PDB file of C-alpha atoms and ligand atoms in Angstrom:
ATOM      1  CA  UNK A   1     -17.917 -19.796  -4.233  1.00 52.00           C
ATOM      2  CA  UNK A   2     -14.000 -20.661  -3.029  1.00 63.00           C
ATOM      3  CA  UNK A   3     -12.758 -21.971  -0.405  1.00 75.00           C
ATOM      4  CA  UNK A   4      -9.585 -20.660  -1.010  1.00 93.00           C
ATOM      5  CA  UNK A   5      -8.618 -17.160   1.107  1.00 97.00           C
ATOM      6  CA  UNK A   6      -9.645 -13.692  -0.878  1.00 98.00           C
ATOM      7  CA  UNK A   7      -7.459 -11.030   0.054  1.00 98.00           C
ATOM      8  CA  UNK A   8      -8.386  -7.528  -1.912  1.00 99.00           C
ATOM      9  CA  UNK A   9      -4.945  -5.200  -2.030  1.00 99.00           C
ATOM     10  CA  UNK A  10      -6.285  -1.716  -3.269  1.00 99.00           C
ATOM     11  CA  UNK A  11      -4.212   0.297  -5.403  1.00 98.00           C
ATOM     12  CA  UNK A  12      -2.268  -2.213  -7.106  1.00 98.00           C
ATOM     13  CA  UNK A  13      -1.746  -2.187 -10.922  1.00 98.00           C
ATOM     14  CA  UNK A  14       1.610  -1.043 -10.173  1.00 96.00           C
ATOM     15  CA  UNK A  15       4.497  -0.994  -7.536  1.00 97.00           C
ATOM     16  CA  UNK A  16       4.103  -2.445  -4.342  1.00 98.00           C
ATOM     17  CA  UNK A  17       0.261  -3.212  -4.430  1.00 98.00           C
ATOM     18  CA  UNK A  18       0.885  -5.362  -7.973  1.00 98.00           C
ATOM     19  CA  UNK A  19       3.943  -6.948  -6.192  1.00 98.00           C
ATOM     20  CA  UNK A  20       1.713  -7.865  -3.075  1.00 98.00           C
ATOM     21  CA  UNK A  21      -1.160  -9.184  -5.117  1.00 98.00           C
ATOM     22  CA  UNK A  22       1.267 -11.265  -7.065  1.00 98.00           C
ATOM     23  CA  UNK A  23       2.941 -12.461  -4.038  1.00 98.00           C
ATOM     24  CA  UNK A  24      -0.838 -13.392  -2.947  1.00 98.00           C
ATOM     25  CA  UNK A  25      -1.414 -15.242  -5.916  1.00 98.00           C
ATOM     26  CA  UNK A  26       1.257 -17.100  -5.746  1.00 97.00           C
ATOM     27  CA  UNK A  27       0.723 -18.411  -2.088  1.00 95.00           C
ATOM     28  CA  UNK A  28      -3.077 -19.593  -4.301  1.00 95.00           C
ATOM     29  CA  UNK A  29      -5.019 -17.058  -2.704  1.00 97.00           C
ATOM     30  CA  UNK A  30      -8.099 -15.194  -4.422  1.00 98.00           C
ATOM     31  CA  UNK A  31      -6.969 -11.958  -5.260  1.00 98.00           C
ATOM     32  CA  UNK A  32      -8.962  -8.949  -6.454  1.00 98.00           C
ATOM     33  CA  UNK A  33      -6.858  -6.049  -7.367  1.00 98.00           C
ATOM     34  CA  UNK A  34      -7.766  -2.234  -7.994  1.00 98.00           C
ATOM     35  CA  UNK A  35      -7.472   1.110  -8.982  1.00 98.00           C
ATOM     36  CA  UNK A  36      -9.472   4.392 -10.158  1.00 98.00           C
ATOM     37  CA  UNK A  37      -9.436   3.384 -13.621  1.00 98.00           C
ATOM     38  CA  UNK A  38     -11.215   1.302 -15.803  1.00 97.00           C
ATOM     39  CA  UNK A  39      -9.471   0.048 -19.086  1.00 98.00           C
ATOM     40  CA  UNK A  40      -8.821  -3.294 -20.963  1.00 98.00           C
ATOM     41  CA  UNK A  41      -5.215  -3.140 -19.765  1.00 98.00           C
ATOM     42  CA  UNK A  42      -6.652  -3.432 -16.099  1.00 98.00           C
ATOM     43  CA  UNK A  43      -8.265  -6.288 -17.129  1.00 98.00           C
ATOM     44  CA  UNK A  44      -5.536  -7.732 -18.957  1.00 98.00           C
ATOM     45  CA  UNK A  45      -3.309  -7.672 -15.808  1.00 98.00           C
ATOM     46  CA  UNK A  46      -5.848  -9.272 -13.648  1.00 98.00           C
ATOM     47  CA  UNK A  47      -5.711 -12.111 -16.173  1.00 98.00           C
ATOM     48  CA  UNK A  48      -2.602 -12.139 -16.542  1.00 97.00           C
ATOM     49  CA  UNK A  49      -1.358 -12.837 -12.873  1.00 97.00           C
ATOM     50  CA  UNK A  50      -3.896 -15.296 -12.955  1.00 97.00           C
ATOM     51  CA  UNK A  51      -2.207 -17.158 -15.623  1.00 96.00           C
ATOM     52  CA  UNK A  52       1.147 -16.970 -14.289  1.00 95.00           C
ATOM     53  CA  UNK A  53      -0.132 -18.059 -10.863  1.00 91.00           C
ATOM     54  CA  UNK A  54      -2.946 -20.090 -11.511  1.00 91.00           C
ATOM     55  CA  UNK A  55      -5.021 -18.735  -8.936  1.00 95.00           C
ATOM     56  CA  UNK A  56      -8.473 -16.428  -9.558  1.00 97.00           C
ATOM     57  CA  UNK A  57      -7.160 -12.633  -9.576  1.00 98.00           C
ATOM     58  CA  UNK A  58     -10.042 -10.184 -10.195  1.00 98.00           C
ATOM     59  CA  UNK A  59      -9.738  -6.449 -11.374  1.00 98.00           C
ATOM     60  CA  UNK A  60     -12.078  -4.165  -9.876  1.00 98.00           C
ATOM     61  CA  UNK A  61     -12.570  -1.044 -10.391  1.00 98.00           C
ATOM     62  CA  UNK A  62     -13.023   1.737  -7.278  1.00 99.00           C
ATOM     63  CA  UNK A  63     -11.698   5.238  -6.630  1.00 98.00           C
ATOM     64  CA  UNK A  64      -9.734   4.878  -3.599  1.00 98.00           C
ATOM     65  CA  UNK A  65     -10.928   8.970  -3.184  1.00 98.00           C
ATOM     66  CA  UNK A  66     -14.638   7.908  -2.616  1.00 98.00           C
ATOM     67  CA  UNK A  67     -16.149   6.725   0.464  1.00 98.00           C
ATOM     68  CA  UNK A  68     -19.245   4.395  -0.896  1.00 98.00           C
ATOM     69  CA  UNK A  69     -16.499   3.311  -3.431  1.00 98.00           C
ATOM     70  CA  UNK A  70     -14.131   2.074  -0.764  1.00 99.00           C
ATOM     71  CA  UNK A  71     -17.167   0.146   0.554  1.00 99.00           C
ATOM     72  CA  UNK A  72     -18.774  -1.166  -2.716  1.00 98.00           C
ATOM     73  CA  UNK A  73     -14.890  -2.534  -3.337  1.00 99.00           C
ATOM     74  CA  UNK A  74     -15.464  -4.705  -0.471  1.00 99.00           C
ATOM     75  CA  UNK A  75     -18.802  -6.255  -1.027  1.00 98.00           C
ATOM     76  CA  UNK A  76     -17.535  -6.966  -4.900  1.00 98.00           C
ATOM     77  CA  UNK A  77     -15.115  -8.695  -3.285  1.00 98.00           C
ATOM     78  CA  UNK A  78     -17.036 -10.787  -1.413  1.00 98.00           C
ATOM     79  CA  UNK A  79     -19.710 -11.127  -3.638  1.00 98.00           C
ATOM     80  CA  UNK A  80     -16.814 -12.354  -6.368  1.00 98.00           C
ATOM     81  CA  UNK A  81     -15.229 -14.720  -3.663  1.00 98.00           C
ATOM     82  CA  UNK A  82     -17.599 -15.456  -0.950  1.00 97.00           C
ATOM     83  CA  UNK A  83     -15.418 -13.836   2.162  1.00 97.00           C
ATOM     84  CA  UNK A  84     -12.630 -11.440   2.496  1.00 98.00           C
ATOM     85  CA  UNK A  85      -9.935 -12.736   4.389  1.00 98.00           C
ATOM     86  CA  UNK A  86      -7.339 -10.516   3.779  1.00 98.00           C
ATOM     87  CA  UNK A  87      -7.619  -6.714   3.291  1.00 99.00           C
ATOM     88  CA  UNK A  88      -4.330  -4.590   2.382  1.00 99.00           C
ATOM     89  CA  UNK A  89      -5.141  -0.818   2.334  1.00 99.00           C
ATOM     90  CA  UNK A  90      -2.402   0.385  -0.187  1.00 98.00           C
ATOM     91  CA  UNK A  91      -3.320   2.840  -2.848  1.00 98.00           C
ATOM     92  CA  UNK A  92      -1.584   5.928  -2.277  1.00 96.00           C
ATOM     93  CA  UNK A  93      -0.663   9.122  -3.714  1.00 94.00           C
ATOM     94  CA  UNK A  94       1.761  11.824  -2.618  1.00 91.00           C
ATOM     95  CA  UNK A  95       2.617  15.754  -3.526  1.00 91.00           C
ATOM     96  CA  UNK A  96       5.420  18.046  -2.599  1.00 90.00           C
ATOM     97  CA  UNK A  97       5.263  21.904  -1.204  1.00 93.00           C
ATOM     98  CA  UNK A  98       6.018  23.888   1.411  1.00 95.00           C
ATOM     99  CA  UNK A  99       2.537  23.640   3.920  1.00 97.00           C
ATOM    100  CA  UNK A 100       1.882  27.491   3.289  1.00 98.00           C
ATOM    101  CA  UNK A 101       1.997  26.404  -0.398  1.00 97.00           C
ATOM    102  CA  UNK A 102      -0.066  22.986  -0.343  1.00 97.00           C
ATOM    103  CA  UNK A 103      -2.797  22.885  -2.849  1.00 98.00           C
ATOM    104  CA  UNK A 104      -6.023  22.457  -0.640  1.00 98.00           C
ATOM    105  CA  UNK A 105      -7.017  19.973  -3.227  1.00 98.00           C
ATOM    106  CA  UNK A 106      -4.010  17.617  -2.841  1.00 98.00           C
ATOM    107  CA  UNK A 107      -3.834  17.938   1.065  1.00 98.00           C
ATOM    108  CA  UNK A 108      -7.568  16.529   0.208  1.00 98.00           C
ATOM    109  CA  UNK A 109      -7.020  13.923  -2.058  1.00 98.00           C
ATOM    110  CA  UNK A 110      -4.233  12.898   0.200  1.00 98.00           C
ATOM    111  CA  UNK A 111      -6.117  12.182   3.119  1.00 98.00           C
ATOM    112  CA  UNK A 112      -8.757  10.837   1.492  1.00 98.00           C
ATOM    113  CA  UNK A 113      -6.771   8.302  -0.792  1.00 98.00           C
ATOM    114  CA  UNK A 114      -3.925   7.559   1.857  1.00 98.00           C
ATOM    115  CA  UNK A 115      -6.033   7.574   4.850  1.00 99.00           C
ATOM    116  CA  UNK A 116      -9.627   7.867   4.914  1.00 99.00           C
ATOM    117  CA  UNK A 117      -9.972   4.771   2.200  1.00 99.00           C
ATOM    118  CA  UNK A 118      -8.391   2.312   4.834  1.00 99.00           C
ATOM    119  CA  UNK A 119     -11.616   3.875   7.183  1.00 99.00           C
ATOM    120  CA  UNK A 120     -13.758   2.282   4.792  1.00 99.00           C
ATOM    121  CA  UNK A 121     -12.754  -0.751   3.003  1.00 99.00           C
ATOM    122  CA  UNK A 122     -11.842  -1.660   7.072  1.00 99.00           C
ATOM    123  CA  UNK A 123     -14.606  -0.897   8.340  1.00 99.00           C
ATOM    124  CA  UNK A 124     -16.906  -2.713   5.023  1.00 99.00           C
ATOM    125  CA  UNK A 125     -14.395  -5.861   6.091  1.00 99.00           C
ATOM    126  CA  UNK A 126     -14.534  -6.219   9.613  1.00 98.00           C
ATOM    127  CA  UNK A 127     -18.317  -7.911   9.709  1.00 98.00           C
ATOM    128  CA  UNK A 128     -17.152  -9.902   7.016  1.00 98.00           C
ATOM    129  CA  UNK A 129     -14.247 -11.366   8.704  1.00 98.00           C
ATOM    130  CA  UNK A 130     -15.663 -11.939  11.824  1.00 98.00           C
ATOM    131  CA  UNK A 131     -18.608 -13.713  10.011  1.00 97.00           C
ATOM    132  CA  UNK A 132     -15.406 -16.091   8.550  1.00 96.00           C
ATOM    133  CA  UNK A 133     -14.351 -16.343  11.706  1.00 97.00           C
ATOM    134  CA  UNK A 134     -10.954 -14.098  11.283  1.00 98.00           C
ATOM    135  CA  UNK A 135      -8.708 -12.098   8.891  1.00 98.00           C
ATOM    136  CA  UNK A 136      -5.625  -9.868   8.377  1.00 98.00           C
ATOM    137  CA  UNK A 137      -5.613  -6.207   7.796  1.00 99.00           C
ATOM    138  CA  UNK A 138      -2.271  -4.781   6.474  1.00 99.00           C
ATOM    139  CA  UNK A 139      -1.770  -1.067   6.014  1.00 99.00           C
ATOM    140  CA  UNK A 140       1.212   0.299   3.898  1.00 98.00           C
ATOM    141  CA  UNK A 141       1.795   3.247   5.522  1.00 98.00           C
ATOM    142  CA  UNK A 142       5.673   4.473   5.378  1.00 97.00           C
ATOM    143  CA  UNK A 143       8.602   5.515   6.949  1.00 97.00           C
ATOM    144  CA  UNK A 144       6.892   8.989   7.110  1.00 97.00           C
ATOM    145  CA  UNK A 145       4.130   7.038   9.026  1.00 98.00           C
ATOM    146  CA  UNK A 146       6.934   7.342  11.882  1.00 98.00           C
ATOM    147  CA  UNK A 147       9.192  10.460  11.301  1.00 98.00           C
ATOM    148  CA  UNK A 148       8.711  13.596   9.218  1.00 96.00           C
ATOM    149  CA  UNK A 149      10.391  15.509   6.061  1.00 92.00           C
ATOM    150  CA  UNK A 150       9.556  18.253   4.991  1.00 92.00           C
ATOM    151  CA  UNK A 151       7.542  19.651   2.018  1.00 92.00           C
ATOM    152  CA  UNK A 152       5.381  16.220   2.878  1.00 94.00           C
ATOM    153  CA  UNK A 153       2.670  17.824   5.490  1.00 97.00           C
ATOM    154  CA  UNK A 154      -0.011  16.121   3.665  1.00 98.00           C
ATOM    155  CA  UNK A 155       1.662  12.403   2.947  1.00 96.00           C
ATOM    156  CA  UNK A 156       3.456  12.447   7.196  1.00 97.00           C
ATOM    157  CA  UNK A 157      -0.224  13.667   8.714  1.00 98.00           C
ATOM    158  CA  UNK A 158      -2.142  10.578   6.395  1.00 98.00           C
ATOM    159  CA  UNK A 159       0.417   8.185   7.549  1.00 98.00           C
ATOM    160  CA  UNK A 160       0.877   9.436  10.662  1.00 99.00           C
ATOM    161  CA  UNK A 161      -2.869   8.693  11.223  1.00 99.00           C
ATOM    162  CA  UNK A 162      -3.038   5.197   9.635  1.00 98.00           C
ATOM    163  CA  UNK A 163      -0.973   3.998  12.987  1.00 99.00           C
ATOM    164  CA  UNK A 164      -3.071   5.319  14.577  1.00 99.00           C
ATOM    165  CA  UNK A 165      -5.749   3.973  12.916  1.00 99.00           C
ATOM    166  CA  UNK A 166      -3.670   0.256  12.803  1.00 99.00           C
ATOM    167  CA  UNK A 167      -3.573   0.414  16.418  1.00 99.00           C
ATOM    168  CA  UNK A 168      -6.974   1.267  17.109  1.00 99.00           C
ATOM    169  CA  UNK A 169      -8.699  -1.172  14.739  1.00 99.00           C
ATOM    170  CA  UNK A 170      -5.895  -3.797  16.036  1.00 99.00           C
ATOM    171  CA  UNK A 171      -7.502  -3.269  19.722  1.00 98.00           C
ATOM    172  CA  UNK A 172     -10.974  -3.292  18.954  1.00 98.00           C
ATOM    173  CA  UNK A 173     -10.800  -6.668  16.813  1.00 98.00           C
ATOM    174  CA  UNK A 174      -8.123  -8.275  19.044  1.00 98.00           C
ATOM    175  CA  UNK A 175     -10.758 -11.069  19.929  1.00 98.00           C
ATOM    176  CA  UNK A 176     -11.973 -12.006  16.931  1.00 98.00           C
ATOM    177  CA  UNK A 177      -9.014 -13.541  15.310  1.00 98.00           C
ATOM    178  CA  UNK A 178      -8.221 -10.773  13.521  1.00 98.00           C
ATOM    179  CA  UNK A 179      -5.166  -8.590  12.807  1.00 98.00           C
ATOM    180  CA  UNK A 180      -4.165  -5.510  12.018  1.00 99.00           C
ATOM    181  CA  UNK A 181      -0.627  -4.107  11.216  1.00 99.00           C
ATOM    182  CA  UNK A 182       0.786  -1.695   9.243  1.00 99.00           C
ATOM    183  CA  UNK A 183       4.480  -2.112   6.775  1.00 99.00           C
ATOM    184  CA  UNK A 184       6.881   0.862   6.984  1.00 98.00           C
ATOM    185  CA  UNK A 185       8.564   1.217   4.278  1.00 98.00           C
ATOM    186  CA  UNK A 186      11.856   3.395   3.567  1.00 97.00           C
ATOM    187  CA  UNK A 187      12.260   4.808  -0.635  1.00 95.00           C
ATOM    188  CA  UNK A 188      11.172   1.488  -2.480  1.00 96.00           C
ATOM    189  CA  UNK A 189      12.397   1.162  -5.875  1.00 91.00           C
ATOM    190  CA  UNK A 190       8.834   1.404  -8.177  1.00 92.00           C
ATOM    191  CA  UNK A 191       8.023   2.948 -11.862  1.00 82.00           C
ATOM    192  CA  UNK A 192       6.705   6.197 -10.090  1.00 76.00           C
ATOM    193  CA  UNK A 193       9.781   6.654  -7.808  1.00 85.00           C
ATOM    194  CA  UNK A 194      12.117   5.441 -11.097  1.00 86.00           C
ATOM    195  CA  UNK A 195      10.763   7.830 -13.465  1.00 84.00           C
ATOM    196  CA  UNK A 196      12.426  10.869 -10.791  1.00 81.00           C
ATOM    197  CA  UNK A 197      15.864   9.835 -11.297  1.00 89.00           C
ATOM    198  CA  UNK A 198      16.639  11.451 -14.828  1.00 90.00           C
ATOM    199  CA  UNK A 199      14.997  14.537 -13.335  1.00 86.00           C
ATOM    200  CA  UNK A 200      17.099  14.541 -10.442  1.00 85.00           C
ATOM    201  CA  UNK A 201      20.497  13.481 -12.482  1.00 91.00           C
ATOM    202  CA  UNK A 202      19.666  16.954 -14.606  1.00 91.00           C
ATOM    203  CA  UNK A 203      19.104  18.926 -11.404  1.00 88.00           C
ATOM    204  CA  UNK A 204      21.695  18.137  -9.590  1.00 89.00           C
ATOM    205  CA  UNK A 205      24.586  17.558 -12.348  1.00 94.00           C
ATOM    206  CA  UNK A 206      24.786  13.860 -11.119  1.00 94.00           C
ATOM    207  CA  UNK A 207      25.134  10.587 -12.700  1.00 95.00           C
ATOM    208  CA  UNK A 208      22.392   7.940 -11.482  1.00 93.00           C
ATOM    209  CA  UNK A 209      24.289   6.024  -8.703  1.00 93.00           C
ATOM    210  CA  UNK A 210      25.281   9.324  -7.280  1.00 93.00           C
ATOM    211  CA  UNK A 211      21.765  11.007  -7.093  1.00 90.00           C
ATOM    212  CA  UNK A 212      20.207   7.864  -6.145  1.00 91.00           C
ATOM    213  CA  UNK A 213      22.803   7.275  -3.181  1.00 91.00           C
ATOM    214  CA  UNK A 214      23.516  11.534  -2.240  1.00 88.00           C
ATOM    215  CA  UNK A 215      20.033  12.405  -2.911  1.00 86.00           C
ATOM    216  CA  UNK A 216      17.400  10.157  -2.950  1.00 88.00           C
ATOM    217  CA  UNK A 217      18.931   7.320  -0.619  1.00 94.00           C
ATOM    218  CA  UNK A 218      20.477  10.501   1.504  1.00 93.00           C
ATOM    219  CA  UNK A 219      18.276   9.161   4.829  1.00 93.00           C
ATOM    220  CA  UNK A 220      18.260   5.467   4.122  1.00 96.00           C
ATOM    221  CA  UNK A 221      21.513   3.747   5.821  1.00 96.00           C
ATOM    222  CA  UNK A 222      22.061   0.673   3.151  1.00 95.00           C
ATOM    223  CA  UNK A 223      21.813   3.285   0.925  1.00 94.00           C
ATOM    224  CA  UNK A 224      19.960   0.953  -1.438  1.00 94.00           C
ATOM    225  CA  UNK A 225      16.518   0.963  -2.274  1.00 95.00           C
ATOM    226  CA  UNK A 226      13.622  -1.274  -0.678  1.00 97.00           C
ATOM    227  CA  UNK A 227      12.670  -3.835  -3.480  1.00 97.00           C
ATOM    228  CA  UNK A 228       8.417  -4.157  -3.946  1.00 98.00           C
ATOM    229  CA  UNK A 229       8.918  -7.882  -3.627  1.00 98.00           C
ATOM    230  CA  UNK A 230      10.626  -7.335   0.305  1.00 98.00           C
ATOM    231  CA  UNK A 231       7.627  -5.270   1.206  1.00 98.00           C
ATOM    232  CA  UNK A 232       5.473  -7.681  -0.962  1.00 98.00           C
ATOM    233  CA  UNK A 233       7.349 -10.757   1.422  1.00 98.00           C
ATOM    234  CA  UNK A 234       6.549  -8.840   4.338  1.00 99.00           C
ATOM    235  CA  UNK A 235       2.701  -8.995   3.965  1.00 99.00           C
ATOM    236  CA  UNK A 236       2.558 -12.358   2.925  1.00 98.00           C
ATOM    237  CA  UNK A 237       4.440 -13.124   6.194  1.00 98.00           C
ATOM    238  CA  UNK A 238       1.597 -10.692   8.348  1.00 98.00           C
ATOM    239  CA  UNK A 239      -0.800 -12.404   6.706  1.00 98.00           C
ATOM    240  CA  UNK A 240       0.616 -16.069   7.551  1.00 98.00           C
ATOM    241  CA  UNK A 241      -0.178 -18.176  10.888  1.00 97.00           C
ATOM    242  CA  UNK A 242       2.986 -17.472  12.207  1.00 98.00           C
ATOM    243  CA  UNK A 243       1.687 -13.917  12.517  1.00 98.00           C
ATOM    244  CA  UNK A 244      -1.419 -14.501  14.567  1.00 98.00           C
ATOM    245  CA  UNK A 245      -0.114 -12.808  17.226  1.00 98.00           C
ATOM    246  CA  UNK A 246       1.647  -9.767  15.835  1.00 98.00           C
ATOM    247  CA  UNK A 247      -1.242  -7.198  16.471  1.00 98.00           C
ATOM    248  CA  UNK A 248      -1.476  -3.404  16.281  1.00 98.00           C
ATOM    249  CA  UNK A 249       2.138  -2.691  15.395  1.00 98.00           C
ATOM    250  CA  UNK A 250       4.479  -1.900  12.374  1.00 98.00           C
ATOM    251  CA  UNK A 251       7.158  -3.686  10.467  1.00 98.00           C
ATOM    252  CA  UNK A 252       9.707  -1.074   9.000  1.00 98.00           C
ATOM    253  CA  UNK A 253      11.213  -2.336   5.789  1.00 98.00           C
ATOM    254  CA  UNK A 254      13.386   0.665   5.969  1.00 98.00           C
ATOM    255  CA  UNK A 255      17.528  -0.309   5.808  1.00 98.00           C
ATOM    256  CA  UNK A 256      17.467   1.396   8.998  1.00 98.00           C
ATOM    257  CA  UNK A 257      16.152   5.087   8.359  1.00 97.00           C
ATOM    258  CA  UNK A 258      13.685   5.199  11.327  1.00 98.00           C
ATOM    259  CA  UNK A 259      16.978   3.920  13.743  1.00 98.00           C
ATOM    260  CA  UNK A 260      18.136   7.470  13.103  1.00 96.00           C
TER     261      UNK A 260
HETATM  262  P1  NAD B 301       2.520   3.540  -7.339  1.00 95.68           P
HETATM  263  O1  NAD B 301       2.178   4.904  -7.837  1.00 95.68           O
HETATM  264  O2  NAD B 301       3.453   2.683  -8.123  1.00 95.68           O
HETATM  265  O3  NAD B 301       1.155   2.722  -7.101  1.00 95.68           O
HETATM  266  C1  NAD B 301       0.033   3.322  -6.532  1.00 95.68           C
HETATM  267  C2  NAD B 301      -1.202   2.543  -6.934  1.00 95.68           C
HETATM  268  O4  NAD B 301      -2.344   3.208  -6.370  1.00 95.68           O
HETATM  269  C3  NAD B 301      -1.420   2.498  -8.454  1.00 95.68           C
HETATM  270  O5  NAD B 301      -1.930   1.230  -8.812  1.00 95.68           O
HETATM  271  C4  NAD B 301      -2.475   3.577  -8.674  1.00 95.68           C
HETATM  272  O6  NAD B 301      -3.256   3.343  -9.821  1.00 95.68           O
HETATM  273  C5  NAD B 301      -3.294   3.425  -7.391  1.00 95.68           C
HETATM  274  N1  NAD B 301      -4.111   4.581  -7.071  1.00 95.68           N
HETATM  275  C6  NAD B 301      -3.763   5.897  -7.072  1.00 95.68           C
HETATM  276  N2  NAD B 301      -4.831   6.659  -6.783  1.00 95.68           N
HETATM  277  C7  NAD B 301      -5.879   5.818  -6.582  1.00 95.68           C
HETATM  278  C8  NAD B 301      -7.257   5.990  -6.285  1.00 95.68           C
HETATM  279  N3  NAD B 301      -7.807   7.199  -6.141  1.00 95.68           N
HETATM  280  N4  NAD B 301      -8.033   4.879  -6.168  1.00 95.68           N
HETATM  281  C9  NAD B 301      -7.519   3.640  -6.350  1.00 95.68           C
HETATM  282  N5  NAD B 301      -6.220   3.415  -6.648  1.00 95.68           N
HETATM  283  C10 NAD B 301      -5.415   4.484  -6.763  1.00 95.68           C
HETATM  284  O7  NAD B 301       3.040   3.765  -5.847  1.00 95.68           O
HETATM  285  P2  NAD B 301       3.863   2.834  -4.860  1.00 95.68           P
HETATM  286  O8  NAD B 301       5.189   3.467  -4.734  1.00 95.68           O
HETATM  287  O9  NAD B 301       3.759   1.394  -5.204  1.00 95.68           O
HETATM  288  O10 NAD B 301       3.067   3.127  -3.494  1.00 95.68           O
HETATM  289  C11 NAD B 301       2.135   2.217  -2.933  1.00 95.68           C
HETATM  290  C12 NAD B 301       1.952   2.527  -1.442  1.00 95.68           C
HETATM  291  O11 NAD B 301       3.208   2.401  -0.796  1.00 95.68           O
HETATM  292  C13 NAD B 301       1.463   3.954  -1.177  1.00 95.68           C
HETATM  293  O12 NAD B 301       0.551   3.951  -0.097  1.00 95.68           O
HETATM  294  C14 NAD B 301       2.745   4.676  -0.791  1.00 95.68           C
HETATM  295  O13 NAD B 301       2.497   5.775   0.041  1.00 95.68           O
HETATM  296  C15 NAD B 301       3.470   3.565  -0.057  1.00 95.68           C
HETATM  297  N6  NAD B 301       4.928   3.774   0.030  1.00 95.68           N
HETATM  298  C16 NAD B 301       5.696   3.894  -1.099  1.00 95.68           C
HETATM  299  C17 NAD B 301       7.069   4.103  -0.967  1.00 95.68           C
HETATM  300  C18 NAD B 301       7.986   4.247  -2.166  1.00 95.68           C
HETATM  301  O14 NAD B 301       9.145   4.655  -1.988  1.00 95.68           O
HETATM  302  N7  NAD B 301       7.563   3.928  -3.367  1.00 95.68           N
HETATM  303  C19 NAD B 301       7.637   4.190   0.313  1.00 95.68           C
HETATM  304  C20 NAD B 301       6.814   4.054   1.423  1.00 95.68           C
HETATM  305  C21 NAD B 301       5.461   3.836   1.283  1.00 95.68           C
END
């Protein structure tokens, strides 16, 4: 057992959720990261991080998609560290059609993976972190947690509904030393949102710095793209003392695209 904190950020063998958990391990927290799958190269990156940050990072496995999944990811957690003090509901997955078009299976997945997950793994943390006394709950919802585009009704209504769920959760624990927030980020730079651009260059008939600052920055003022290690500094900041009191709200990491 550790004495150290254990924060668990789901979804996060890539992108943001591996740029949080490293950002974790660096501060010398516990760390367990996830995702669906279950391969040596999981593994590996677990020990990894734990090398390069000498602190204990755990891979465990859990389909964000599941409920008793969700929950089980908790108690590993737990059961690995001895608490959870810090619980980051990140895994997400998005899809792109007109609403009379949506695939009823991806409108599913997508409210199951980008919303209904944070249900559980919160509600399989809360009696653990009042048992410890307190924690932090971050939620990575999105700019489209606050404003709409369209083609997205399945990624706005699941992030839409994570503030709401942020707030709720942020009321009901407000006395038990424990937080709950959600990030907002604008387009972040990661390998899924990367591996668009030479797509998008042969679409359009641009070069990269045009379709990434005429297309895919089009709504995001800086036009420049979010890094994963600002929305990785963000949580560590949310999940810092000098956040005790920040409860039940958002942080937009957006270069202004929600000031629109
Ligand atoms: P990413 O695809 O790089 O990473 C997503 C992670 O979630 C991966 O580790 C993947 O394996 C995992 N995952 C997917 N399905 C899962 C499942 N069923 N169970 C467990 N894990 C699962 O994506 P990203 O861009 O880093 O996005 C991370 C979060 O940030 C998402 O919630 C996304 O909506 C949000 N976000 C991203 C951007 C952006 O521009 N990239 C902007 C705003 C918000």
């Amino acid at each position: 057992m550790s004495t150290r904190k254990t924060a668990i950020v789901t979804g996060s063998t890539s992108g943001i959720g591996l740029a949080i958990a490293e950002a974790f391990a660096r501060q010398g927290m516990n760390v367990v990261i996830n995702s669906f799958s279950d391969t040596p190269a999981d593994h590996a990156l677990a020990e990894k991080l734990s090398r390069e940050q000498k602190a204990e990072v755990v891979y465990v496995q859990a389909d964000m998609s599941k409920a008793a999944e969700c929950r089980a990811l908790v108690a590993k957690a737990e059961k690995e560290f001895g608490s959870v003090d810090i619980l980051v509901n990140n895994a997400g997955i998005q899809h792109v059609a007109p609403v009379e078009e949506f695939p009823i299976d991806k409108w599913d997945a997508i409210i199951a993976i980008n919303l209904t997950s944070a249900f559980h793994t919160i509600a399989a943390a809360i009696p653990l972190m009042k048992k410890s006394g307190g924690g932090r709950i971050i939620n990575v919802a999105s700019a489209h947690g606050l404003v709409a585009s369209p083609y997205k009704s399945a990624y706005v209504s699941a992030k839409h509904g994570i503030m709401g769920l942020t707030k709720t959760v942020a009321l009901e624990v407000a006395r038990e030393s424990i937080t709950c927030n959600a990030i907002c980020p604008g387009y972040v730079l990661t390998p899924l949102v990367e591996a668009q651009i030479p797509d998008q260059m042969k679409a359009h008939d641009m070069d990269r710095d045009t379709v990434v600052r005429e297309v895919m920055l089009d709504r995001q003022p800086t036009k420049e793209f979010v890094t994963v290690e600002q929305v990785a500094a963000t949580a560590v900041f949310l999940a810092s003392p000098a956040a005790a009191q920040i409860n039940g709200t958002n942080i937009s990491v957006d270069g202004g695209w929600t000031a629109q």
